[in-house]
Amino acid sequence: MIKVEWFYWLCGIFFLLIALQVVNDRSNHKRIGSAAFCGILGLSFCYGTFVVHKQAPAWLLGIAVIGIAALAGAGFPGRGQERTTTPEQRARFADRFGNKLFLPALVIPVVAAIFGAWLAKVKLGNGKLLLEAGSATIIGLGVASILALAVGLILFRPRSPAVPLHEGRRLLEHIGWAAILPQMLATLGLLFTASGVGKAVGRVTDHLIPKGSLIAAVALYCIGMAIFTIIMGNAFAAFPVMTAAVGWPLLVQQFHGTPAVVFAVGMLAGFCGTLCTPMAANFNLVPAALLEMKDQYGPIKAQIPTAVPLLACNIVIMYIFAF
C-alpha cells in the first residue's frame, strides 16, 4: 500500500534541504532566521507522522507552529542572492522549447486525476487498496509532482540535478511566509470546527432556512462559504466550519446531495470570497505590493465584478448537478 506519509516526509526533506542551502548563503542577511523557518517546517512534516501514531507528544508541534508564526511575524524568511537564469536566457529557452514548457505543469493535473478517479479503487492481491484510504488525491498530487519533475529534467536537461532545488528555494523566498498561509488557515478552520463553531453556526442557520427548501440551503451554504472566506481569508479555513454547519447535515444527509459535487462547488463558492478580501493577503495585497500599485485594494476592486456573478453561477450549478 502506498501511504500518504511518504509524501509528507518528502516535503519535510525538501524544506530541510532548503534550510541547509539558506544557512550557507552569506548573501542572505536573514539566513539564520530563514533557515530556522524552513528547518522547523521540514521537521514538522516528518515529526507529524509520530504524533498521528501517538508515538510522540503533540505539544511539540504546537510549539513549532508558534515558532513559525513568530519567525513570520519577525520578517522571515528573507531573500538571498538569486541563482537563476537571466531574462535573455529565459527568452532563448522559450523560443527553443515553445509550448513544451507547459508539459511538466500539465502532467500534474492529469496524473492526479488518474489517481483520484481510477487508482483509488484498485486493490492488491491481498484485498487491500493500492492507495491509503481517503488519501488518493494527496498521493496522486505527490506522484504527479515527482513525475512532473522527472519530465522537466528529461526535457530541459539542466546543467545540474540540483537546479530544481535552487529554483524551489528561489520561489519560496519570493513568496515568503505566505507560502504556508493556506495550511495555517486550514488548521484554523479545523480548530474552529473542533471548538463547536460549526455546530453553533448550524443552530443559527436552522432558524434562517425555511423547512424543506433546497434552494435556500444551497444558497446559504455557498454564500456562507464566501462570507466566511472573506472573514478568515481562505476557503480552506471556511470549508470545515460551513460543511459541519450546513454542507454535511443539510445538503448531504437531509437532501441527499452528491458529496463530491456539493463540496467541490462549495470550495469554488469560497474562492469567490477570496477574490473580495484583503485577508487573502497572498492573493490580493502581495501582488499589489509587488506591482507597486498606487491603490493597494486595486486587485479586489477589479475582481468583485467577477466574484459576485461567479458566486451566483456556483449556486445554480450546485442546485442542478448535486441533487
Tab-separated table of C-alpha atoms in Angstrom:
chain	number	residue	atom	x	y	z
A	1	MET	CA	0.000	0.000	0.000
A	2	ILE	CA	1.221	3.454	-0.896
A	3	LYS	CA	0.966	5.688	2.186
A	4	VAL	CA	0.460	9.428	2.187
A	5	GLU	CA	3.103	9.770	4.921
A	6	TRP	CA	5.822	9.091	2.390
A	7	PHE	CA	4.948	12.303	0.576
A	8	TYR	CA	4.812	14.301	3.813
A	9	TRP	CA	8.339	13.041	4.566
A	10	LEU	CA	9.390	14.087	1.072
A	11	CYS	CA	8.023	17.586	1.728
A	12	GLY	CA	9.908	17.614	5.033
A	13	ILE	CA	13.170	16.593	3.366
A	14	PHE	CA	12.663	19.305	0.742
A	15	PHE	CA	12.299	22.025	3.372
A	16	LEU	CA	15.282	20.672	5.338
A	17	LEU	CA	17.455	20.824	2.199
A	18	ILE	CA	16.245	24.379	1.625
A	19	ALA	CA	17.227	25.192	5.214
A	20	LEU	CA	20.736	23.847	4.586
A	21	GLN	CA	21.032	25.974	1.450
A	22	VAL	CA	19.820	29.094	3.216
A	23	VAL	CA	22.079	28.772	6.240
A	24	ASN	CA	25.102	28.554	3.919
A	25	ASP	CA	24.017	31.562	1.839
A	26	ARG	CA	26.003	34.512	3.209
A	27	SER	CA	24.248	36.885	0.804
A	28	ASN	CA	21.076	36.422	2.836
A	29	HIS	CA	21.209	38.820	5.779
A	30	LYS	CA	18.412	36.904	7.459
A	31	ARG	CA	19.879	33.477	6.826
A	32	ILE	CA	19.752	32.151	10.410
A	33	GLY	CA	16.091	33.019	10.948
A	34	SER	CA	15.195	31.976	7.414
A	35	ALA	CA	16.915	28.622	7.852
A	36	ALA	CA	15.134	28.162	11.180
A	37	PHE	CA	11.796	28.878	9.486
A	38	CYS	CA	12.397	26.226	6.801
A	39	GLY	CA	14.034	23.784	9.221
A	40	ILE	CA	11.164	23.868	11.738
A	41	LEU	CA	8.693	23.472	8.890
A	42	GLY	CA	10.592	20.484	7.477
A	43	LEU	CA	10.912	18.776	10.862
A	44	SER	CA	7.200	19.299	11.499
A	45	PHE	CA	6.314	17.361	8.350
A	46	CYS	CA	8.429	14.396	9.486
A	47	TYR	CA	7.547	14.591	13.183
A	48	GLY	CA	3.812	14.700	12.456
A	49	THR	CA	3.859	11.007	11.496
A	50	PHE	CA	4.842	10.017	15.026
A	51	VAL	CA	2.179	12.299	16.514
A	52	VAL	CA	-0.521	10.723	14.340
A	53	HIS	CA	0.547	7.246	15.521
A	54	LYS	CA	0.646	8.501	19.128
A	55	GLN	CA	4.338	7.680	19.400
A	56	ALA	CA	5.339	11.276	20.243
A	57	PRO	CA	3.707	14.192	22.104
A	58	ALA	CA	1.680	16.649	20.045
A	59	TRP	CA	2.563	19.704	22.118
A	60	LEU	CA	5.946	19.913	20.409
A	61	LEU	CA	4.146	20.507	17.120
A	62	GLY	CA	2.180	23.299	18.783
A	63	ILE	CA	5.432	24.939	19.871
A	64	ALA	CA	6.756	24.525	16.319
A	65	VAL	CA	3.682	26.294	14.907
A	66	ILE	CA	4.119	29.156	17.389
A	67	GLY	CA	7.800	29.349	16.442
A	68	ILE	CA	6.988	29.511	12.722
A	69	ALA	CA	4.376	32.207	13.344
A	70	ALA	CA	6.854	34.211	15.445
A	71	LEU	CA	9.525	33.979	12.735
A	72	ALA	CA	6.992	35.035	10.084
A	73	GLY	CA	5.995	37.985	12.245
A	74	ALA	CA	9.666	38.959	12.552
A	75	GLY	CA	10.005	39.152	8.755
A	76	PHE	CA	11.445	35.739	7.952
A	77	PRO	CA	12.237	34.136	5.594
A	78	GLY	CA	14.374	36.725	3.811
A	79	ARG	CA	15.880	36.662	0.348
A	80	GLY	CA	19.407	35.782	-0.648
A	81	GLN	CA	21.213	36.212	-3.934
A	82	GLU	CA	19.300	34.502	-6.704
A	83	ARG	CA	20.943	31.692	-8.679
A	84	THR	CA	18.768	31.531	-11.750
A	85	THR	CA	18.740	32.253	-15.456
A	86	THR	CA	18.858	35.739	-16.946
A	87	PRO	CA	15.878	37.221	-18.828
A	88	GLU	CA	17.831	36.725	-22.088
A	89	GLN	CA	18.411	33.028	-21.327
A	90	ARG	CA	14.741	32.542	-20.481
A	91	ALA	CA	13.760	34.177	-23.774
A	92	ARG	CA	16.043	31.799	-25.670
A	93	PHE	CA	14.597	28.784	-23.834
A	94	ALA	CA	11.078	29.993	-24.663
A	95	ASP	CA	11.968	30.193	-28.365
A	96	ARG	CA	13.642	26.788	-28.282
A	97	PHE	CA	11.027	24.770	-26.392
A	98	GLY	CA	7.834	26.636	-27.265
A	99	ASN	CA	4.718	25.033	-25.817
A	100	LYS	CA	6.768	22.141	-24.411
A	101	LEU	CA	7.437	24.430	-21.469
A	102	PHE	CA	3.931	23.647	-20.233
A	103	LEU	CA	4.317	19.842	-20.303
A	104	PRO	CA	5.557	19.425	-16.674
A	105	ALA	CA	2.705	21.607	-15.439
A	106	LEU	CA	0.148	19.606	-17.443
A	107	VAL	CA	1.440	16.313	-16.050
A	108	ILE	CA	0.312	17.267	-12.532
A	109	PRO	CA	-3.475	17.559	-13.025
A	110	VAL	CA	-3.613	14.605	-15.431
A	111	VAL	CA	-1.793	12.191	-13.100
A	112	ALA	CA	-3.610	13.487	-10.010
A	113	ALA	CA	-6.947	12.927	-11.748
A	114	ILE	CA	-5.947	9.356	-12.702
A	115	PHE	CA	-5.070	8.589	-9.087
A	116	GLY	CA	-8.206	10.199	-7.692
A	117	ALA	CA	-10.664	8.728	-10.191
A	118	TRP	CA	-9.208	5.318	-11.012
A	119	LEU	CA	-6.283	4.093	-8.892
A	120	ALA	CA	-8.162	4.983	-5.682
A	121	LYS	CA	-10.353	1.910	-6.298
A	122	VAL	CA	-7.576	-0.526	-7.297
A	123	LYS	CA	-6.919	-3.352	-4.825
A	124	LEU	CA	-3.870	-5.500	-4.310
A	125	GLY	CA	-3.807	-9.310	-4.295
A	126	ASN	CA	-4.459	-9.413	-0.541
A	127	GLY	CA	-7.628	-7.353	-0.939
A	128	LYS	CA	-6.160	-4.115	0.422
A	129	LEU	CA	-6.364	-0.870	-1.500
A	130	LEU	CA	-3.303	0.157	-3.529
A	131	LEU	CA	-3.510	3.678	-2.068
A	132	GLU	CA	-4.107	4.582	1.562
A	133	ALA	CA	-7.847	5.031	2.091
A	134	GLY	CA	-9.005	8.649	1.957
A	135	SER	CA	-5.666	9.954	0.673
A	136	ALA	CA	-5.799	9.095	-3.025
A	137	THR	CA	-5.875	12.727	-4.154
A	138	ILE	CA	-2.917	13.785	-1.996
A	139	ILE	CA	-0.929	10.712	-3.038
A	140	GLY	CA	-1.803	11.442	-6.660
A	141	LEU	CA	-0.621	15.017	-6.275
A	142	GLY	CA	2.663	13.802	-4.769
A	143	VAL	CA	3.281	11.231	-7.511
A	144	ALA	CA	2.291	13.776	-10.156
A	145	SER	CA	4.779	16.296	-8.790
A	146	ILE	CA	7.584	13.728	-8.891
A	147	LEU	CA	6.676	12.735	-12.459
A	148	ALA	CA	6.479	16.402	-13.496
A	149	LEU	CA	9.952	16.929	-12.048
A	150	ALA	CA	11.258	13.924	-13.997
A	151	VAL	CA	9.648	15.182	-17.218
A	152	GLY	CA	11.196	18.605	-16.670
A	153	LEU	CA	14.667	17.139	-16.079
A	154	ILE	CA	14.455	14.932	-19.194
A	155	LEU	CA	13.001	17.649	-21.387
A	156	PHE	CA	15.139	20.622	-20.385
A	157	ARG	CA	18.333	18.808	-19.291
A	158	PRO	CA	19.532	21.359	-16.703
A	159	ARG	CA	23.249	21.659	-16.062
A	160	SER	CA	22.812	20.137	-12.593
A	161	PRO	CA	20.125	17.959	-10.941
A	162	ALA	CA	20.191	20.483	-8.089
A	163	VAL	CA	18.706	23.218	-10.306
A	164	PRO	CA	15.090	22.335	-9.306
A	165	LEU	CA	16.077	22.651	-5.654
A	166	HIS	CA	17.656	26.074	-6.237
A	167	GLU	CA	14.572	27.235	-8.155
A	168	GLY	CA	12.302	25.891	-5.429
A	169	ARG	CA	14.239	27.857	-2.854
A	170	ARG	CA	14.077	30.996	-5.011
A	171	LEU	CA	10.309	30.730	-5.326
A	172	LEU	CA	9.919	30.046	-1.615
A	173	GLU	CA	11.967	33.133	-0.765
A	174	HIS	CA	9.887	35.232	-3.155
A	175	ILE	CA	6.611	34.035	-1.657
A	176	GLY	CA	7.912	34.216	1.909
A	177	TRP	CA	5.788	33.289	4.921
A	178	ALA	CA	2.637	33.462	2.796
A	179	ALA	CA	3.621	30.047	1.360
A	180	ILE	CA	2.316	28.314	4.479
A	181	LEU	CA	-0.690	30.593	4.987
A	182	PRO	CA	-3.193	28.165	3.353
A	183	GLN	CA	-2.088	25.317	5.622
A	184	MET	CA	-2.271	27.519	8.708
A	185	LEU	CA	-5.746	28.777	7.817
A	186	ALA	CA	-6.941	25.249	7.059
A	187	THR	CA	-5.744	24.225	10.511
A	188	LEU	CA	-7.569	27.225	11.963
A	189	GLY	CA	-10.736	26.016	10.304
A	190	LEU	CA	-10.314	22.587	11.904
A	191	LEU	CA	-9.795	24.241	15.288
A	192	PHE	CA	-12.984	26.240	14.813
A	193	THR	CA	-14.824	23.034	13.979
A	194	ALA	CA	-13.388	21.191	16.975
A	195	SER	CA	-14.387	24.050	19.276
A	196	GLY	CA	-18.001	23.830	18.103
A	197	VAL	CA	-18.223	26.888	15.862
A	198	GLY	CA	-19.698	24.775	13.066
A	199	LYS	CA	-22.480	23.457	15.331
A	200	ALA	CA	-23.217	26.965	16.579
A	201	VAL	CA	-23.499	28.217	13.005
A	202	GLY	CA	-25.718	25.226	12.244
A	203	ARG	CA	-28.129	26.158	15.043
A	204	VAL	CA	-28.329	29.705	13.687
A	205	THR	CA	-28.977	28.518	10.144
A	206	ASP	CA	-31.816	26.285	11.336
A	207	HIS	CA	-33.742	29.474	12.101
A	208	LEU	CA	-32.856	31.084	8.765
A	209	ILE	CA	-33.719	28.333	6.277
A	210	PRO	CA	-37.374	27.557	5.506
A	211	LYS	CA	-38.052	23.884	6.275
A	212	GLY	CA	-37.614	21.683	3.180
A	213	SER	CA	-36.252	24.457	0.962
A	214	LEU	CA	-33.364	23.013	-1.036
A	215	ILE	CA	-32.545	26.210	-2.909
A	216	ALA	CA	-32.354	28.150	0.369
A	217	ALA	CA	-29.953	25.569	1.842
A	218	VAL	CA	-27.775	25.629	-1.292
A	219	ALA	CA	-27.698	29.425	-1.346
A	220	LEU	CA	-26.898	29.610	2.350
A	221	TYR	CA	-24.022	27.129	2.009
A	222	CYS	CA	-22.457	28.908	-0.983
A	223	ILE	CA	-22.943	32.435	0.378
A	224	GLY	CA	-21.758	31.286	3.799
A	225	MET	CA	-18.600	29.833	2.248
A	226	ALA	CA	-17.939	33.155	0.507
A	227	ILE	CA	-18.600	35.256	3.631
A	228	PHE	CA	-16.519	33.043	5.948
A	229	THR	CA	-13.716	33.123	3.400
A	230	ILE	CA	-13.891	36.928	3.321
A	231	ILE	CA	-13.625	36.968	7.124
A	232	MET	CA	-10.961	34.275	7.510
A	233	GLY	CA	-9.033	34.911	4.299
A	234	ASN	CA	-9.020	31.387	2.922
A	235	ALA	CA	-11.619	28.931	1.655
A	236	PHE	CA	-9.740	26.073	3.306
A	237	ALA	CA	-10.458	27.665	6.684
A	238	ALA	CA	-14.121	28.318	5.885
A	239	PHE	CA	-14.735	24.839	4.470
A	240	PRO	CA	-14.788	22.749	7.685
A	241	VAL	CA	-16.952	25.323	9.502
A	242	MET	CA	-19.629	25.659	6.810
A	243	THR	CA	-19.515	21.968	5.929
A	244	ALA	CA	-20.106	20.984	9.556
A	245	ALA	CA	-22.903	23.554	9.843
A	246	VAL	CA	-24.747	23.241	6.516
A	247	GLY	CA	-22.938	21.139	3.891
A	248	TRP	CA	-22.967	17.744	5.568
A	249	PRO	CA	-26.074	17.785	7.828
A	250	LEU	CA	-28.400	19.580	5.392
A	251	LEU	CA	-27.197	19.170	1.818
A	252	VAL	CA	-25.815	15.622	2.082
A	253	GLN	CA	-27.728	13.927	4.899
A	254	GLN	CA	-31.107	15.663	4.637
A	255	PHE	CA	-31.341	16.446	0.904
A	256	HIS	CA	-29.131	13.503	-0.214
A	257	GLY	CA	-26.790	15.607	-2.356
A	258	THR	CA	-23.761	14.084	-4.067
A	259	PRO	CA	-20.884	14.849	-1.650
A	260	ALA	CA	-18.240	15.286	-4.368
A	261	VAL	CA	-20.292	17.892	-6.248
A	262	VAL	CA	-21.513	19.679	-3.120
A	263	PHE	CA	-18.081	20.099	-1.600
A	264	ALA	CA	-16.242	20.862	-4.850
A	265	VAL	CA	-18.688	23.602	-5.825
A	266	GLY	CA	-18.737	24.793	-2.214
A	267	MET	CA	-14.991	25.347	-2.374
A	268	LEU	CA	-15.419	27.298	-5.613
A	269	ALA	CA	-18.010	29.456	-3.853
A	270	GLY	CA	-15.454	30.065	-1.125
A	271	PHE	CA	-12.894	31.180	-3.666
A	272	CYS	CA	-15.377	33.847	-4.779
A	273	GLY	CA	-14.871	35.285	-1.306
A	274	THR	CA	-11.101	35.045	-1.758
A	275	LEU	CA	-11.389	37.487	-4.642
A	276	CYS	CA	-13.074	40.068	-2.396
A	277	THR	CA	-10.989	40.231	0.766
A	278	PRO	CA	-7.725	41.814	1.920
A	279	MET	CA	-7.485	38.910	4.387
A	280	ALA	CA	-6.352	36.773	1.419
A	281	ALA	CA	-3.104	38.718	1.524
A	282	ASN	CA	-1.086	36.401	-0.679
A	283	PHE	CA	-3.676	36.751	-3.479
A	284	ASN	CA	-4.720	40.392	-3.213
A	285	LEU	CA	-2.283	42.532	-1.214
A	286	VAL	CA	1.037	40.874	-2.093
A	287	PRO	CA	0.536	41.270	-5.874
A	288	ALA	CA	-0.421	44.918	-5.356
A	289	ALA	CA	2.801	45.442	-3.422
A	290	LEU	CA	4.924	43.578	-5.981
A	291	LEU	CA	3.427	45.612	-8.837
A	292	GLU	CA	3.826	48.829	-6.803
A	293	MET	CA	0.184	49.747	-7.439
A	294	LYS	CA	-0.997	53.097	-6.101
A	295	ASP	CA	-4.222	51.530	-4.842
A	296	GLN	CA	-3.395	48.504	-2.701
A	297	TYR	CA	-7.029	47.391	-2.944
A	298	GLY	CA	-6.974	47.636	-6.744
A	299	PRO	CA	-7.000	43.838	-7.313
A	300	ILE	CA	-10.036	43.439	-5.033
A	301	LYS	CA	-11.958	46.235	-6.783
A	302	ALA	CA	-11.181	44.644	-10.157
A	303	GLN	CA	-12.190	41.153	-9.017
A	304	ILE	CA	-15.515	41.897	-7.293
A	305	PRO	CA	-17.480	42.224	-10.595
A	306	THR	CA	-16.314	38.689	-11.438
A	307	ALA	CA	-16.753	37.221	-7.971
A	308	VAL	CA	-20.427	38.144	-7.486
A	309	PRO	CA	-21.846	36.599	-10.704
A	310	LEU	CA	-19.498	33.634	-10.278
A	311	LEU	CA	-20.978	33.005	-6.842
A	312	ALA	CA	-24.467	33.065	-8.354
A	313	CYS	CA	-23.342	30.580	-11.019
A	314	ASN	CA	-21.987	28.243	-8.338
A	315	ILE	CA	-25.338	28.290	-6.550
A	316	VAL	CA	-27.112	27.328	-9.772
A	317	ILE	CA	-24.551	24.649	-10.641
A	318	MET	CA	-24.812	23.016	-7.217
A	319	TYR	CA	-28.618	23.105	-7.278
A	320	ILE	CA	-28.771	21.467	-10.722
A	321	PHE	CA	-25.965	18.905	-10.605
A	322	ALA	CA	-25.655	17.868	-6.944
A	323	PHE	CA	-29.269	16.711	-6.385
